[in-house]
CSV table of C-alpha atoms in Angstrom, one decimal:
chain,number,residue,atom,x,y,z
G,1,MET,CA,0.0,0.0,0.0
G,2,HIS,CA,1.8,3.1,-1.2
G,3,ARG,CA,0.6,6.7,-1.5
G,4,GLY,CA,1.4,7.7,-5.0
G,5,GLU,CA,1.5,11.4,-4.1
G,6,ARG,CA,4.2,13.9,-4.9
G,7,PRO,CA,5.6,16.2,-2.1
G,8,GLU,CA,3.1,18.5,-0.6
G,9,GLY,CA,4.4,21.7,-2.2
G,10,GLY,CA,4.2,20.3,-5.8
G,11,ALA,CA,0.8,18.6,-5.6
G,12,ARG,CA,-0.8,20.6,-8.4
G,13,GLN,CA,2.1,22.1,-10.3
G,14,GLU,CA,1.7,22.3,-14.0
G,15,GLY,CA,5.0,22.2,-15.9
G,16,ALA,CA,6.8,21.7,-19.2
G,17,ALA,CA,5.5,19.6,-22.0
G,18,ARG,CA,6.1,15.8,-21.5
G,19,ARG,CA,6.2,13.3,-24.3
G,20,ALA,CA,5.6,9.6,-24.1
G,21,THR,CA,4.6,6.7,-26.3
G,22,GLY,CA,2.1,4.2,-25.0
G,23,GLN,CA,0.4,1.0,-25.8
G,24,VAL,CA,-2.2,-1.3,-24.4
G,25,GLU,CA,-1.3,-4.9,-24.0
G,26,ALA,CA,-3.0,-7.1,-26.6
G,27,GLY,CA,-5.6,-9.3,-25.1
G,28,GLN,CA,-6.1,-7.2,-22.0
G,29,GLY,CA,-9.0,-5.0,-23.3
G,30,GLU,CA,-8.4,-2.2,-25.8
G,31,VAL,CA,-5.6,-2.5,-28.2
G,32,GLY,CA,-3.9,0.5,-29.8
G,33,GLN,CA,-1.1,3.0,-29.6
G,34,GLU,CA,-1.0,6.6,-28.5
G,35,ARG,CA,1.4,9.5,-28.5
G,36,VAL,CA,1.0,12.1,-25.8
G,37,GLU,CA,2.3,15.7,-25.9
G,38,GLN,CA,1.4,18.4,-23.4
G,39,GLY,CA,-1.3,16.2,-22.0
G,40,ARG,CA,-3.1,15.7,-25.3
G,41,VAL,CA,-3.6,12.6,-27.4
G,42,GLU,CA,-2.1,13.6,-30.7
G,43,GLN,CA,-2.7,10.5,-32.7
G,44,GLY,CA,-3.7,6.9,-32.3
G,45,ARG,CA,-6.7,4.6,-32.3
G,46,VAL,CA,-8.4,2.2,-30.0
G,47,GLU,CA,-9.6,-1.1,-31.4
G,48,ARG,CA,-12.3,-3.3,-29.9
G,49,GLU,CA,-14.0,-0.3,-28.3
G,50,ASP,CA,-17.4,-1.8,-29.2
G,51,ALA,CA,-16.6,-5.3,-27.9
G,52,GLY,CA,-19.4,-4.9,-25.3
G,53,GLU,CA,-17.5,-6.5,-22.5
G,54,ARG,CA,-17.9,-4.8,-19.1
G,55,TYR,CA,-15.3,-4.4,-16.3
G,56,ASP,CA,-16.4,-4.9,-12.8
G,57,VAL,CA,-13.5,-2.7,-11.5
G,58,VAL,CA,-11.2,-0.3,-13.4
G,59,VAL,CA,-8.3,0.9,-11.3
G,60,ILE,CA,-6.6,4.2,-12.3
G,61,GLY,CA,-2.9,4.6,-11.4
G,62,GLY,CA,-0.8,3.1,-8.7
G,63,ALA,CA,1.5,0.4,-10.2
G,64,GLY,CA,5.1,0.1,-9.0
G,65,VAL,CA,7.8,-2.2,-7.8
G,66,ASP,CA,8.8,-2.8,-4.2
G,67,THR,CA,12.3,-3.7,-3.2
G,68,THR,CA,11.9,-5.5,0.1
G,69,VAL,CA,14.6,-5.6,2.8
G,70,TYR,CA,14.0,-7.6,5.9
G,71,VAL,CA,15.8,-5.9,8.7
G,72,PRO,CA,16.4,-7.0,12.4
G,73,GLU,CA,14.4,-4.1,13.9
G,74,LEU,CA,12.5,-0.9,13.2
G,75,PRO,CA,13.4,1.8,13.5
G,76,LEU,CA,16.8,0.7,12.2
G,77,PRO,CA,19.6,2.1,14.3
G,78,TYR,CA,22.5,3.5,12.4
G,79,ALA,CA,25.3,1.1,11.4
G,80,ASP,CA,27.7,1.1,8.5
G,81,THR,CA,26.5,-2.4,7.4
G,82,TYR,CA,23.7,-4.8,8.1
G,83,GLY,CA,23.7,-8.4,6.9
G,84,VAL,CA,20.1,-9.1,5.7
G,85,PRO,CA,18.2,-12.0,4.0
G,86,PRO,CA,17.9,-11.8,0.2
G,87,VAL,CA,16.7,-8.5,-1.1
G,88,VAL,CA,13.7,-9.1,-3.4
G,89,ASP,CA,12.0,-7.0,-6.1
G,90,ARG,CA,8.3,-7.6,-6.3
G,91,ILE,CA,5.2,-6.0,-7.8
G,92,GLY,CA,3.9,-3.3,-5.4
G,93,ASN,CA,2.0,-0.1,-4.8
G,94,THR,CA,-1.7,0.4,-4.3
G,95,GLY,CA,-3.2,0.1,-7.8
G,96,SER,CA,-1.4,-3.2,-8.4
G,97,GLY,CA,-2.8,-4.5,-5.1
G,98,VAL,CA,-6.4,-3.5,-5.7
G,99,VAL,CA,-6.5,-5.0,-9.3
G,100,LEU,CA,-4.8,-8.2,-8.2
G,101,GLY,CA,-7.0,-8.5,-5.2
G,102,CYS,CA,-10.2,-7.9,-7.2
G,103,HIS,CA,-9.0,-10.3,-10.0
G,104,ALA,CA,-8.3,-13.1,-7.4
G,105,LEU,CA,-11.9,-12.7,-6.1
G,106,GLY,CA,-13.3,-13.3,-9.6
G,107,LEU,CA,-14.0,-9.7,-10.6
G,108,ARG,CA,-13.2,-8.6,-14.2
G,109,SER,CA,-10.6,-6.0,-13.4
G,110,LEU,CA,-8.3,-3.7,-15.4
G,111,LEU,CA,-5.4,-1.5,-14.2
G,112,ILE,CA,-4.5,1.6,-16.3
G,113,ASP,CA,-1.3,3.5,-15.6
G,114,LEU,CA,1.9,5.2,-16.7
G,115,ILE,CA,5.1,3.2,-16.3
G,116,GLY,CA,8.7,3.3,-17.6
G,117,ASP,CA,10.4,1.4,-20.4
G,118,ASP,CA,12.6,-0.2,-17.7
G,119,PRO,CA,13.1,-3.5,-15.9
G,120,GLN,CA,10.5,-2.4,-13.2
G,121,GLY,CA,7.9,-1.7,-15.9
G,122,ALA,CA,8.6,-5.1,-17.4
G,123,LEU,CA,8.3,-6.8,-14.0
G,124,ILE,CA,4.8,-5.3,-13.6
G,125,ARG,CA,3.7,-6.2,-17.1
G,126,ASP,CA,4.9,-9.8,-16.7
G,127,HIS,CA,3.4,-10.3,-13.2
G,128,LEU,CA,0.0,-9.1,-14.2
G,129,ALA,CA,0.0,-11.1,-17.4
G,130,ALA,CA,1.0,-14.2,-15.6
G,131,ARG,CA,-1.9,-13.7,-13.2
G,132,GLY,CA,-4.3,-12.9,-16.0
G,133,ALA,CA,-5.2,-9.5,-14.6
G,134,GLY,CA,-5.9,-6.7,-17.1
G,135,PHE,CA,-3.3,-4.0,-17.6
G,136,ALA,CA,-3.2,-1.0,-20.0
G,137,TRP,CA,-0.3,1.3,-19.9
G,138,ALA,CA,1.6,4.2,-21.5
G,139,ILE,CA,5.3,4.7,-21.3
G,140,VAL,CA,6.8,7.8,-19.6
G,141,PRO,CA,10.4,8.9,-19.5
G,142,GLU,CA,10.5,9.4,-15.8
G,143,GLY,CA,10.3,5.6,-15.3
G,144,THR,CA,8.3,3.3,-13.1
G,145,ARG,CA,7.4,4.1,-9.5
G,146,ARG,CA,9.6,2.3,-6.9
G,147,SER,CA,9.6,1.8,-3.2
G,148,VAL,CA,12.2,0.4,-0.8
G,149,LEU,CA,10.5,-1.4,2.1
G,150,LEU,CA,12.2,-2.0,5.3
G,151,VAL,CA,10.3,-4.8,7.0
G,152,GLY,CA,10.8,-5.7,10.7
G,153,PRO,CA,10.5,-9.1,12.4
G,154,ASP,CA,6.9,-8.3,13.5
G,155,GLY,CA,5.8,-7.5,9.9
G,156,ARG,CA,5.7,-3.7,10.3
G,157,ARG,CA,7.3,-1.7,7.5
G,158,THR,CA,8.9,1.6,6.7
G,159,SER,CA,8.5,2.7,3.1
G,160,LEU,CA,10.9,4.8,1.1
G,161,TYR,CA,8.8,5.9,-1.8
G,162,ASP,CA,10.0,7.2,-5.2
G,163,ALA,CA,6.9,8.5,-7.1
G,164,ARG,CA,8.7,9.2,-10.4
G,165,ALA,CA,6.0,11.8,-11.1
G,166,ALA,CA,6.3,14.8,-13.5
G,167,ALA,CA,4.2,18.0,-13.5
G,168,GLY,CA,1.5,18.0,-16.1
G,169,GLN,CA,1.4,14.2,-16.7
G,170,ARG,CA,-1.9,13.0,-18.1
G,171,LEU,CA,-3.3,9.6,-19.1
G,172,PRO,CA,-4.0,9.3,-22.9
G,173,GLY,CA,-7.7,9.6,-23.4
G,174,GLY,CA,-7.7,6.6,-25.7
G,175,LEU,CA,-6.2,4.5,-23.0
G,176,TYR,CA,-8.8,5.0,-20.3
G,177,ARG,CA,-12.0,6.3,-21.9
G,178,PRO,CA,-13.2,3.0,-23.5
G,179,ALA,CA,-12.6,1.2,-20.2
G,180,ILE,CA,-14.4,3.6,-17.8
G,181,ARG,CA,-17.4,3.7,-20.2
G,182,ARG,CA,-17.8,0.0,-19.6
G,183,ALA,CA,-17.0,-0.1,-15.9
G,184,ARG,CA,-19.3,-1.0,-13.1
G,185,HIS,CA,-16.9,0.7,-10.6
G,186,VAL,CA,-13.8,2.9,-10.9
G,187,HIS,CA,-11.2,3.0,-8.2
G,188,VAL,CA,-8.9,6.1,-8.4
G,189,SER,CA,-5.4,6.0,-6.9
G,190,ILE,CA,-4.1,9.3,-5.7
G,191,THR,CA,-1.5,9.8,-8.4
G,192,ASP,CA,-1.8,13.4,-9.6
G,193,PHE,CA,-2.9,12.6,-13.2
G,194,SER,CA,-5.8,10.6,-11.8
G,195,ARG,CA,-7.5,13.6,-10.3
G,196,HIS,CA,-8.2,15.0,-13.8
G,197,LEU,CA,-10.6,12.1,-14.6
G,198,TYR,CA,-13.2,13.1,-12.0
G,199,PRO,CA,-15.3,15.4,-14.3
G,200,GLU,CA,-15.6,12.6,-16.9
G,201,LEU,CA,-16.4,10.0,-14.3
G,202,ARG,CA,-19.1,12.2,-12.8
G,203,GLU,CA,-20.6,12.8,-16.2
G,204,LEU,CA,-20.7,9.0,-16.9
G,205,GLY,CA,-22.3,8.4,-13.5
G,206,VAL,CA,-20.0,5.5,-12.7
G,207,PRO,CA,-19.4,4.9,-8.9
G,208,VAL,CA,-15.9,6.0,-7.8
G,209,SER,CA,-13.8,5.1,-4.9
G,210,THR,CA,-10.4,6.2,-3.7
G,211,ASP,CA,-7.9,5.3,-0.9
G,212,LEU,CA,-6.3,8.3,0.8
G,213,HIS,CA,-4.0,6.0,2.7
G,214,ASP,CA,-2.3,7.8,5.7
G,215,TRP,CA,-3.8,11.2,5.0
G,216,ASP,CA,-3.5,13.7,7.9
G,217,GLY,CA,-6.7,15.4,7.0
G,218,GLU,CA,-4.9,18.5,5.9
G,219,ASN,CA,-2.6,17.8,2.9
G,220,ASP,CA,-4.1,19.5,-0.1
G,221,HIS,CA,-3.0,16.8,-2.5
G,222,HIS,CA,-5.7,14.5,-1.3
G,223,ARG,CA,-8.6,16.9,-1.2
G,224,ASP,CA,-9.9,16.4,-4.8
G,225,PHE,CA,-9.9,12.6,-4.1
G,226,ALA,CA,-11.5,12.9,-0.7
G,227,TYR,CA,-14.3,15.2,-1.8
G,228,GLY,CA,-14.8,13.9,-5.3
G,229,SER,CA,-15.4,10.2,-4.6
G,230,ASP,CA,-18.5,8.3,-3.7
G,231,LEU,CA,-16.7,5.8,-1.5
G,232,VAL,CA,-13.6,6.8,0.4
G,233,PHE,CA,-11.0,4.6,2.2
G,234,LEU,CA,-8.3,6.0,4.5
G,235,SER,CA,-6.0,4.9,7.3
G,236,ALA,CA,-6.0,6.1,10.8
G,237,ALA,CA,-2.2,6.1,10.9
G,238,LYS,CA,-1.9,10.0,11.0
G,239,LEU,CA,-5.3,10.8,12.5
G,240,THR,CA,-5.9,11.9,16.1
G,241,ASP,CA,-9.6,11.9,15.6
G,242,PRO,CA,-10.7,9.5,12.7
G,243,PRO,CA,-14.5,10.1,13.2
G,244,ALA,CA,-14.1,13.8,12.8
G,245,VAL,CA,-12.1,13.4,9.5
G,246,MET,CA,-14.6,10.9,8.2
G,247,ARG,CA,-17.5,13.3,8.9
G,248,ASP,CA,-15.6,16.1,7.2
G,249,ILE,CA,-15.2,14.0,4.1
G,250,ILE,CA,-19.0,13.4,3.9
G,251,GLN,CA,-19.9,16.9,4.8
G,252,ARG,CA,-17.7,18.6,2.2
G,253,GLY,CA,-17.8,16.0,-0.6
G,254,ARG,CA,-19.8,13.5,-2.5
G,255,ALA,CA,-19.1,10.4,-0.4
G,256,THR,CA,-22.0,8.5,1.2
G,257,THR,CA,-19.6,5.9,2.7
G,258,VAL,CA,-16.3,6.4,4.4
G,259,VAL,CA,-14.1,3.6,5.8
G,260,CYS,CA,-11.1,4.1,8.0
G,261,THR,CA,-8.8,1.2,8.6
G,262,ALA,CA,-6.8,1.0,11.8
G,263,GLY,CA,-4.7,-2.1,11.5
G,264,ALA,CA,-4.9,-4.4,14.5
G,265,ALA,CA,-7.5,-2.1,16.0
G,266,GLY,CA,-10.0,-2.9,13.2
G,267,ALA,CA,-11.9,-0.4,11.0
G,268,TYR,CA,-14.5,2.4,11.3
G,269,LEU,CA,-17.5,2.8,9.0
G,270,LEU,CA,-19.6,6.0,8.4
G,271,GLU,CA,-22.6,6.0,6.1
G,272,VAL,CA,-25.2,8.5,5.0
G,273,PRO,CA,-28.1,7.1,3.0
G,274,PRO,CA,-27.8,8.3,-0.6
G,275,SER,CA,-31.4,9.7,-0.4
G,276,GLU,CA,-30.2,12.1,2.3
G,277,HIS,CA,-27.0,13.2,0.6
G,278,ASP,CA,-26.7,14.6,-2.9
G,279,GLY,CA,-23.3,16.2,-2.3
G,280,PRO,CA,-21.1,18.0,-2.7
G,281,THR,CA,-22.4,20.0,0.2
G,282,ALA,CA,-21.2,23.4,1.2
G,283,VAL,CA,-19.9,23.7,4.7
G,284,GLY,CA,-22.4,25.3,7.0
G,285,PRO,CA,-23.4,25.6,10.6
G,286,ALA,CA,-25.2,22.9,12.6
G,287,GLY,CA,-28.7,22.5,11.3
G,288,ALA,CA,-27.8,23.1,7.7
G,289,GLY,CA,-29.2,20.0,6.0
G,290,GLU,CA,-26.6,17.3,5.0
G,291,TRP,CA,-24.1,19.0,7.3
G,292,GLU,CA,-26.3,18.3,10.3
G,293,ARG,CA,-27.1,14.7,9.2
G,294,ALA,CA,-23.4,13.8,8.6
G,295,ALA,CA,-22.3,15.4,11.8
G,296,SER,CA,-24.8,13.4,13.8
G,297,ALA,CA,-24.3,10.1,12.0
G,298,ASP,CA,-22.9,7.2,14.0
G,299,VAL,CA,-19.4,6.0,13.2
G,300,ARG,CA,-19.4,2.2,13.7
G,301,HIS,CA,-16.3,0.3,14.8
G,302,PHE,CA,-15.5,-3.3,13.7
G,303,PRO,CA,-12.8,-5.4,15.2
G,304,ALA,CA,-9.9,-6.8,13.1
G,305,ALA,CA,-10.4,-10.3,11.7
G,306,PRO,CA,-8.5,-13.0,13.5
G,307,LEU,CA,-5.3,-14.0,11.9
G,308,THR,CA,-5.1,-17.5,10.4
G,309,ALA,CA,-1.3,-17.6,10.7
G,310,PRO,CA,1.5,-15.4,12.2
G,311,VAL,CA,2.1,-12.0,10.7
G,312,VAL,CA,4.9,-12.1,8.2
G,313,ASP,CA,4.6,-8.9,6.2
G,314,ALA,CA,1.9,-6.2,6.7
G,315,ASN,CA,2.5,-4.7,3.2
G,316,GLY,CA,-0.5,-4.6,1.0
G,317,ALA,CA,-3.1,-5.2,3.8
G,318,GLY,CA,-4.9,-1.9,3.1
G,319,ASP,CA,-5.2,-2.7,-0.6
G,320,ALA,CA,-6.4,-6.2,0.2
G,321,PHE,CA,-9.0,-4.6,2.5
G,322,VAL,CA,-10.2,-2.4,-0.4
G,323,SER,CA,-10.5,-5.3,-2.8
G,324,GLY,CA,-12.5,-7.4,-0.3
G,325,PHE,CA,-14.8,-4.4,0.4
G,326,LEU,CA,-15.4,-3.8,-3.3
G,327,TYR,CA,-16.1,-7.5,-3.9
G,328,GLY,CA,-18.9,-7.3,-1.4
G,329,ARG,CA,-20.1,-3.9,-2.7
G,330,LEU,CA,-20.4,-5.2,-6.2
G,331,ARG,CA,-22.4,-8.2,-4.9
G,332,GLY,CA,-24.9,-5.8,-3.4
G,333,LEU,CA,-24.0,-6.5,0.2
G,334,PRO,CA,-24.5,-4.0,3.0
G,335,ALA,CA,-21.5,-1.8,3.9
G,336,ALA,CA,-21.1,-3.6,7.3
G,337,GLU,CA,-20.8,-6.9,5.5
G,338,CYS,CA,-18.3,-5.4,3.1
G,339,VAL,CA,-16.2,-4.2,6.0
G,340,ARG,CA,-16.1,-7.7,7.4
G,341,LEU,CA,-14.9,-9.0,4.1
G,342,GLY,CA,-12.3,-6.3,3.9
G,343,THR,CA,-10.9,-7.1,7.3
G,344,VAL,CA,-10.6,-10.8,6.4
G,345,ALA,CA,-8.8,-10.0,3.2
G,346,GLY,CA,-6.5,-7.6,5.0
G,347,ALA,CA,-5.6,-10.1,7.7
G,348,HIS,CA,-4.9,-12.7,5.0
G,349,ALA,CA,-2.4,-10.3,3.3
G,350,CYS,CA,-0.4,-10.0,6.5
G,351,THR,CA,0.3,-13.7,6.6
G,352,SER,CA,2.3,-13.8,3.3
G,353,GLU,CA,5.6,-12.3,2.3
G,354,GLY,CA,5.6,-9.5,-0.2
G,355,THR,CA,3.0,-6.8,-0.9
G,356,HIS,CA,0.6,-8.6,-3.4
G,357,GLU,CA,2.0,-12.1,-3.9
G,358,ASN,CA,-0.9,-14.1,-2.5
G,359,PRO,CA,-4.3,-12.3,-2.7
G,360,ILE,CA,-7.2,-14.1,-1.1
G,361,ASP,CA,-9.6,-15.9,-3.4
G,362,ALA,CA,-13.4,-15.9,-3.1
G,363,GLY,CA,-13.7,-19.3,-1.5
G,364,THR,CA,-11.2,-18.6,1.2
G,365,LEU,CA,-12.7,-15.2,1.8
G,366,ALA,CA,-16.1,-16.8,2.4
G,367,ARG,CA,-14.9,-19.6,4.6
G,368,SER,CA,-12.6,-17.3,6.7
G,369,SER,CA,-15.4,-14.7,7.1
G,370,GLU,CA,-17.8,-17.3,8.4
G,371,THR,CA,-15.2,-18.6,10.8
G,372,ALA,CA,-14.2,-15.1,12.0
G,373,TRP,CA,-17.9,-14.0,12.6
G,374,PRO,CA,-20.3,-16.9,12.8
G,375,GLY,CA,-23.9,-15.7,13.1
G,376,PRO,CA,-25.2,-12.2,12.6
G,377,LEU,CA,-22.7,-9.4,12.2
G,378,THR,CA,-22.6,-6.8,15.0
G,379,SER,CA,-20.5,-3.7,15.3
G,380,GLY,CA,-18.0,-3.3,18.1
């Protein structure tokens, strides 16, 4: 689970023209080639646009490669040299995790992103192709996103994240438009180029989710995503008052459901019935319509799912939670049931090495969920 944002000060910079060539992998949806200059599609075509096949989940942005280093403790005290187990490069970052998780659960899924013409980009393409998950990409000169993960004996991690982002980057329209037009749901990673898709997604009326990860409730980079999505995930890692931030997201934006994950402490759920919230809503005093309803809504707490094995590596648990939740959502389950599925998927991810190496399948998810919470679901 990695953020995908640039440093705070450069969140919305627009810069010099960027040029890239891009292509969509044959057999993974649309097939074609694009050339992009100054954020515009100059030339190219998309075949099979009228194929009629629908995607359950289209994920925008968030592919990368994790270089994992297992260290003796965290934080790691200074030393000139540490002897460590083999250092491993694996597929990582949030978009990869969500698409692989959804694919493993039987959802027809597609990841759309910008990557480099480099070994890391090839690793991502090869991994997704081997798993049968859909991937459409364009090549950018900045290269593929990377992270160095320091993982301690208890599975906790410290991530050193290299976003490889450039001001003014945009996805080629021919790369993403045919897919989002046939999507039941779109999940938007918080890469800067992803924010520019919100007007089109709103016009199409497709449900949109995002994951703010460890947002502090203040960083401007996240606000378009927080207030423009129908379903918002975030982590409690940097929040002193998670319910207050969850209510703020609903009060100021379009979301009717906000989920805040808290690791071993479980997860929080806040809902406002769609009939009572037409968002976005202007901030106002108590008594001002949706503001009052959101402020008074109950935030429900759910415990973490029991672990089925020792914690090995907590990387990817948040992305697994998202995929489990979306699986339930697209089956029409109540949000509380979706949270339960998300916690089971997240717990499963903690028991495997790597970030996205062993996503849970639908059968295991169902069995583990029944074992974790036999009988009617109740909030904590």
